Short mmCIF file of C-alpha atoms in Angstrom, two decimals:
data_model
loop_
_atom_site.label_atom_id
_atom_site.label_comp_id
_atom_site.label_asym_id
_atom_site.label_seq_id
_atom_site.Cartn_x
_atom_site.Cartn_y
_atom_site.Cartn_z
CA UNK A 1 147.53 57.21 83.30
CA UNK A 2 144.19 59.63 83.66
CA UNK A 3 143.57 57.93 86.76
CA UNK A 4 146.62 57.78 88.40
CA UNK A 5 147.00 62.04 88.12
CA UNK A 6 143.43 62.02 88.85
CA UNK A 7 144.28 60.55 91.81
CA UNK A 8 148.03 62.35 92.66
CA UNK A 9 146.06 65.97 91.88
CA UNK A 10 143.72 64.47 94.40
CA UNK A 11 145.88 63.84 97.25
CA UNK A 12 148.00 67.03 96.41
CA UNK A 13 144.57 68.78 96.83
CA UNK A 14 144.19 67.30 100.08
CA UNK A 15 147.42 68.17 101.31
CA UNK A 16 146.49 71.50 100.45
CA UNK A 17 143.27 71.36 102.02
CA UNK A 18 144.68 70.07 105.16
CA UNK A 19 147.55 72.88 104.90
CA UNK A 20 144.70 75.71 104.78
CA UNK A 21 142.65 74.40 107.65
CA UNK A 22 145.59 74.05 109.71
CA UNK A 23 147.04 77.80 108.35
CA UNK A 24 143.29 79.21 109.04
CA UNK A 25 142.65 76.84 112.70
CA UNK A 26 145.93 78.48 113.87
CA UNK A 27 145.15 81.99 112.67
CA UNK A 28 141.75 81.57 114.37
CA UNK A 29 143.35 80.22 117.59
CA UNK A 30 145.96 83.32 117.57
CA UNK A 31 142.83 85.39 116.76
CA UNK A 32 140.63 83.95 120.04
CA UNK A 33 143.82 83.74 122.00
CA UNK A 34 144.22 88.11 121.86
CA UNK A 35 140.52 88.01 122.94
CA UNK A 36 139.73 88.79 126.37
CA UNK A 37 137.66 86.24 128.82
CA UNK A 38 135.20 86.67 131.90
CA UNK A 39 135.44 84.35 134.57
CA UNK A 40 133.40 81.33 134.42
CA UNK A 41 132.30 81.46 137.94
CA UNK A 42 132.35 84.51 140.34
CA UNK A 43 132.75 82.58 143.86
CA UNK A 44 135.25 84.45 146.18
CA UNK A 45 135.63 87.56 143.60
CA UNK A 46 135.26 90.67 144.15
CA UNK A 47 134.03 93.12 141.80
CA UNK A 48 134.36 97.11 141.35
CA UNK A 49 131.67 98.64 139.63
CA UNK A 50 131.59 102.31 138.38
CA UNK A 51 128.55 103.97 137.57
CA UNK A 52 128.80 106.26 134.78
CA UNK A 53 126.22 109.51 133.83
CA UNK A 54 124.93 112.30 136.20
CA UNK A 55 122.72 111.50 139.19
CA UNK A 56 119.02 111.92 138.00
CA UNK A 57 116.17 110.08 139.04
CA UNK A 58 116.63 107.63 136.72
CA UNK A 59 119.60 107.11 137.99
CA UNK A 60 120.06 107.55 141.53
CA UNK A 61 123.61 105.79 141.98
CA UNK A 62 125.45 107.41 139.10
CA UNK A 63 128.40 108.97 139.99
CA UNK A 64 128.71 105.40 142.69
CA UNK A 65 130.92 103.11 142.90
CA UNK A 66 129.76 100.07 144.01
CA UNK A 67 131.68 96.53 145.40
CA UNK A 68 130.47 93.17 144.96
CA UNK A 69 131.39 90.18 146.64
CA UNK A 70 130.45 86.63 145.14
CA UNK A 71 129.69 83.27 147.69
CA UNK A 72 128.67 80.47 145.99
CA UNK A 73 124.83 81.58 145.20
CA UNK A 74 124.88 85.22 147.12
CA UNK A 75 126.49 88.17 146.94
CA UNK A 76 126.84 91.46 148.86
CA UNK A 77 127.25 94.73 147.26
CA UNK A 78 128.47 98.05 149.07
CA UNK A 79 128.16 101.09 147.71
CA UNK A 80 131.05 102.86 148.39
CA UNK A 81 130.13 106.27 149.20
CA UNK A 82 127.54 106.05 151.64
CA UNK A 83 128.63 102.47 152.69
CA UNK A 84 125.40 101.03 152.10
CA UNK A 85 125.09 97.38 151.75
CA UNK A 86 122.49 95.30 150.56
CA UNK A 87 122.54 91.60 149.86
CA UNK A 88 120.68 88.55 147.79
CA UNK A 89 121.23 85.86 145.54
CA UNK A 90 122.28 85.66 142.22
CA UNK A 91 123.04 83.92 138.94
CA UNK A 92 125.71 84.22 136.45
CA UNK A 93 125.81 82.60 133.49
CA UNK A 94 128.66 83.19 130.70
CA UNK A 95 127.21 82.86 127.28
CA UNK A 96 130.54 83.72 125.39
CA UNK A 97 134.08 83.92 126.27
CA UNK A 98 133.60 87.84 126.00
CA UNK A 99 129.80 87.77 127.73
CA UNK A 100 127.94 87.25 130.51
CA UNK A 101 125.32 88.03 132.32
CA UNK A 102 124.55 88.34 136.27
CA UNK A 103 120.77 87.89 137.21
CA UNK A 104 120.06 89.28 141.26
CA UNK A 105 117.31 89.15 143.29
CA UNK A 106 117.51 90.98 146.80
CA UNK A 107 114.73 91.84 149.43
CA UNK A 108 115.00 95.49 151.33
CA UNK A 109 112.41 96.63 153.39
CA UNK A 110 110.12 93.70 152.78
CA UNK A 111 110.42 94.60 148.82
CA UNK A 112 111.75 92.36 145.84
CA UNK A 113 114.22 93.91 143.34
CA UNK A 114 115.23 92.07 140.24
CA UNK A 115 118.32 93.14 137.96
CA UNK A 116 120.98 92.37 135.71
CA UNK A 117 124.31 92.93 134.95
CA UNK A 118 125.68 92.28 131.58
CA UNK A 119 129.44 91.84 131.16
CA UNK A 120 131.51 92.70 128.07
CA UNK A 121 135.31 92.34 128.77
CA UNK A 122 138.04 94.81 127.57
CA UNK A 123 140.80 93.14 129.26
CA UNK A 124 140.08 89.68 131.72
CA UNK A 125 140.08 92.26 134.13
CA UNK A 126 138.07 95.15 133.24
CA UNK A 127 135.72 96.03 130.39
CA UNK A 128 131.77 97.74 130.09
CA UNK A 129 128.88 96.43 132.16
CA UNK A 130 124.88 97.53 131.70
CA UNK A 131 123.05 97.19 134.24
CA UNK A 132 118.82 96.73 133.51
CA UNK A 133 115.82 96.55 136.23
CA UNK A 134 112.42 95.97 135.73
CA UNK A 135 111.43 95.28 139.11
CA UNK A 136 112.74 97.35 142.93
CA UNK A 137 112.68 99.29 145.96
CA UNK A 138 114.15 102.24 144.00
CA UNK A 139 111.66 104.39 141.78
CA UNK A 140 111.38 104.24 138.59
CA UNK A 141 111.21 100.54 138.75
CA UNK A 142 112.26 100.24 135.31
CA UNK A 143 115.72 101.75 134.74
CA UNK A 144 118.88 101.20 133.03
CA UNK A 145 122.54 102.52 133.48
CA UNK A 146 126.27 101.62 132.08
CA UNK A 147 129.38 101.87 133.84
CA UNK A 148 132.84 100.00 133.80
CA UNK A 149 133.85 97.22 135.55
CA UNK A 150 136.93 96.08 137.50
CA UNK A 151 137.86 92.62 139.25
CA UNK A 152 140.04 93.58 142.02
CA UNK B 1 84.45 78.18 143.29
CA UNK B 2 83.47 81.41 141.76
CA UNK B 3 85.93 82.97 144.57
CA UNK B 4 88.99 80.89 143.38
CA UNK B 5 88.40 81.58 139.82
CA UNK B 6 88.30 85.08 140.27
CA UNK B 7 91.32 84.61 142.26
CA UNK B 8 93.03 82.74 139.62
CA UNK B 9 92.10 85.70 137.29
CA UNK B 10 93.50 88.26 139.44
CA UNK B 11 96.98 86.52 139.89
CA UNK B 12 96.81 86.05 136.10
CA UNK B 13 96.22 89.31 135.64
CA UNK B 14 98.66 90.70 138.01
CA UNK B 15 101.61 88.59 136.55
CA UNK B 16 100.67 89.47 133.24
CA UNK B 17 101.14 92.88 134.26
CA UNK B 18 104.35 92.39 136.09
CA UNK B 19 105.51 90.40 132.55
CA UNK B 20 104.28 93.48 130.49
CA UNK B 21 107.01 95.81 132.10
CA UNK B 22 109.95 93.72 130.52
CA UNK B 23 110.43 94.96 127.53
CA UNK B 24 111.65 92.53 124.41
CA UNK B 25 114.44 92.72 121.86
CA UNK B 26 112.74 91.78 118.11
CA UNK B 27 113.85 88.06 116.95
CA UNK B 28 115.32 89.14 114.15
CA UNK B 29 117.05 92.50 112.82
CA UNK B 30 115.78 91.73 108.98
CA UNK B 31 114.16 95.78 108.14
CA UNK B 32 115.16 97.06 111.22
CA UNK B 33 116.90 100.54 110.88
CA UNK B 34 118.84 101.31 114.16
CA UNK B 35 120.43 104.51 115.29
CA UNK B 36 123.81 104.21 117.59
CA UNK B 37 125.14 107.15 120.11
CA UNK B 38 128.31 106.28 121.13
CA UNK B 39 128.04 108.03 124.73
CA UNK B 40 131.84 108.04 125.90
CA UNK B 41 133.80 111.02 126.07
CA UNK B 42 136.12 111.52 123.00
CA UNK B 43 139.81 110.75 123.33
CA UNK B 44 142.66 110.36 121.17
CA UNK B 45 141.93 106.81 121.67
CA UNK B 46 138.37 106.98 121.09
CA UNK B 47 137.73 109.09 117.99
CA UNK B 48 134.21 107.45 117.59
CA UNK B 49 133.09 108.86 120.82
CA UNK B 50 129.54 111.01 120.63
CA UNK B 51 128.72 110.33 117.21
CA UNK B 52 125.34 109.23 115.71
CA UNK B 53 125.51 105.72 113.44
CA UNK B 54 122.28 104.58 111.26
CA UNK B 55 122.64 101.20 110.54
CA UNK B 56 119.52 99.27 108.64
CA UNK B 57 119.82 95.12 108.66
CA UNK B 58 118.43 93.09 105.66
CA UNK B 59 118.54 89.38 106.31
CA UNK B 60 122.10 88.78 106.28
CA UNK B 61 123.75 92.44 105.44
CA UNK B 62 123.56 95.56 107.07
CA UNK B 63 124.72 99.11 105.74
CA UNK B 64 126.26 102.07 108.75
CA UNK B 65 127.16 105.06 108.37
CA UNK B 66 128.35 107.48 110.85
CA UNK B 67 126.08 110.48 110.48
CA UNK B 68 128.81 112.79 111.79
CA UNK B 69 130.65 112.19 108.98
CA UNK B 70 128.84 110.75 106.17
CA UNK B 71 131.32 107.53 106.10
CA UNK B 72 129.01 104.45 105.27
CA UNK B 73 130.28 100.73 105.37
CA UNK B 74 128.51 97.30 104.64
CA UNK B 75 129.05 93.57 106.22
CA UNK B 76 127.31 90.65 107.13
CA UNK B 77 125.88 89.93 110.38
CA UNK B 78 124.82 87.13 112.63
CA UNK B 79 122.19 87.89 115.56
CA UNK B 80 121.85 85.87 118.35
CA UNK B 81 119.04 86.67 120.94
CA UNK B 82 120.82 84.65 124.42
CA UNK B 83 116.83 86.68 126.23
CA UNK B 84 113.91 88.55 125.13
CA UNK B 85 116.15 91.50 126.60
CA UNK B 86 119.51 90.56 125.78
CA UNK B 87 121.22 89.99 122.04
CA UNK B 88 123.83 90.25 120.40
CA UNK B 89 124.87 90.84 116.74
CA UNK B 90 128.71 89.71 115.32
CA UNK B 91 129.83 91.62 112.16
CA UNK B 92 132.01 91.38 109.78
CA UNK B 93 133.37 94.25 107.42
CA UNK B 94 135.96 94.79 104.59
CA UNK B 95 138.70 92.48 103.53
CA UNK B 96 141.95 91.68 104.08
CA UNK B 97 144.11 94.43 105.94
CA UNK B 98 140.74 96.26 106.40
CA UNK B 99 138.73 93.27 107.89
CA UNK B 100 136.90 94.37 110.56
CA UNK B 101 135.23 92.02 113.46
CA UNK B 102 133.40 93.50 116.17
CA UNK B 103 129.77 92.76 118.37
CA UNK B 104 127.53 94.97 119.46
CA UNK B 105 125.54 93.93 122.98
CA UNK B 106 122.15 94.87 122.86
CA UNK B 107 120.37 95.50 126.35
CA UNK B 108 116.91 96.59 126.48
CA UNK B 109 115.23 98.95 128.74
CA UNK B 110 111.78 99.12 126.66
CA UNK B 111 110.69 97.82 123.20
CA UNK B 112 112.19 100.91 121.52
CA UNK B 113 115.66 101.24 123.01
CA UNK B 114 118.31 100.95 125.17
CA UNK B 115 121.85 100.25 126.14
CA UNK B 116 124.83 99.05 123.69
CA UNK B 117 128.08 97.59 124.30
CA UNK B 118 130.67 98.15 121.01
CA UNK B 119 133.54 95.36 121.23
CA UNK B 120 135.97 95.05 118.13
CA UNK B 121 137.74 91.72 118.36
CA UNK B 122 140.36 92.38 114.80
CA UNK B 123 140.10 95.65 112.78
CA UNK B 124 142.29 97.89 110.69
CA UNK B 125 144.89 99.92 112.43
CA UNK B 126 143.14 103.28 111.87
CA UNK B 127 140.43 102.17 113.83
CA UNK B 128 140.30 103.41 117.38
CA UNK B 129 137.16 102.55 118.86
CA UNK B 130 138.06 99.06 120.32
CA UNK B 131 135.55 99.23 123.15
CA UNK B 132 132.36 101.61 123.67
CA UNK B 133 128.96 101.82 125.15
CA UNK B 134 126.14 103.80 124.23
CA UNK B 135 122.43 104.24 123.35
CA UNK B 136 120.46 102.50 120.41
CA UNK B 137 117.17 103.05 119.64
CA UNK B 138 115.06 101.42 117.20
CA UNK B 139 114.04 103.81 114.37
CA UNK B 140 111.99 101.87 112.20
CA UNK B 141 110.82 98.47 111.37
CA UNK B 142 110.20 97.63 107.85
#
């Protein structure tokens, strides 16, 4: 008799095991499913980006805001005050649902710039960006600014 | 052959150089005390904008508290370094009706600081800071 309620608790326990996983996968699902998403791939997109803080030397295109256009591996970006457009290739790569990251390299005037762009989304339309260079036309090579971001 | 080599040496040195600018983001957060400025401009929808948060990690917890207002909290973490320059830490606060989950993207500009990204994925009603950017800089390492 022992065995045979050992082994009723023990499929009641699994039906109650299976219960909770399904109660707690379909929370979970509900919970990722309110979560906002980048794209996975930027080709034929075209992105707004506002650049936040005070114009400084740190930060020469504050106060900007900038387009970006996405072909398969290069971009153009136009900045929209002083229509100013500058070119290159680029990477993105989307780490997380919520995250990614856009890696550039553009030549001006015979010199190499590297930067990123990291992505958080708000909506799966808008949310903050920072953008980080080490390497550039623009002095101080080694700046860093924030700004929001739109897809239009 | 003594040309090349010194060659060799001077492209060496040149891209170690080149390296040397990018700064790094430490592997793991275990003793590191941070400080947080939230840099957006307050709104009713944003009460968390322009304060100052001190937050120190042990290996798996972490204690803030908003030095504005004395208001400290503790969670568990988990840090994930996707570059040298780019991480990201998830947390997880409270329980129950107060569970709080939220990331905080780290970007850095040189070994002691840079720029944040605050994103709250689930939190309690009263908080109003779903999405923020600011500063962090590294305060101390233990």
């Amino acid at each position: 008799m022992d065995h045979c309620y050992d082994y009723f608790m023990g499929g009641e326990f699994l039906k109650v095991l299976l219960l909770s996983g399904m109660m707690l996968f379909s929370l979970l699902a509900k919970c990722i499913a309110q979560e906002c998403q980048l794209p996975i791939s930027l080709v034929g997109k075209s992105l707004l980006l506002r650049v936040y803080g005070l114009p400084s030397q740190s930060n020469p295109y504050a106060d900007n805001i900038i387009e970006m256009f996405f072909k398969e591996k290069s971009y153009l970006s136009k900045v929209l005050k002083t229509g100013e457009i500058i070119g290159g290739e680029y990477k993105y790569h989307r780490y997380e649902r919520d995250l990614a990251e856009i890696s550039v390299e553009e030549v001006k005037e015979g010199v190499r710039a590297h930067y990123t762009e990291t992505f958080v989304c708000q909506t799966d339309i808008s949310g903050y960006y920072i953008f980080s260079t080490f390497q550039g036309r623009v002095k101080p090579e080694v700046r860093q600014n924030t700004g929001r971001y739109i897809f239009k | 052959m003594k040309y090349l080599l010194f060659v060799l040496l001077i492209m060496f040195a040149s891209l170690f150089k080149a390296q040397a600018k990018v700064c790094e983001l430490p592997e793991s957060l275990n003793g590191i005390t941070f400080l947080f400025n939230i840099s957006t401009v307050y709104s009713p929808s944003n009460t968390m904008a322009g304060m100052l948060l001190e937050s120190t990690f042990s290996d798996k917890t972490y204690t803030i508290e908003v030095l504005d207002t004395g208001e400290a909290f503790t969670g568990s973490y988990d840090y994930q370094r996707f570059l040298p320059k780019f991480a990201r830490f998830n947390v997880r606060e409270g329980t129950g009706a107060n569970l709080a989950l939220y990331s905080k993207t780290l970007v850095c500009k040189t070994n002691r600081m840079g720029f944040v990204i605050f994103s709250l994925r689930q939190g309690p009603e009263q908080v109003t800071a779903p999405h923020d950017i600011g500063t962090y800089v590294i305060k101390s390492v233990q």
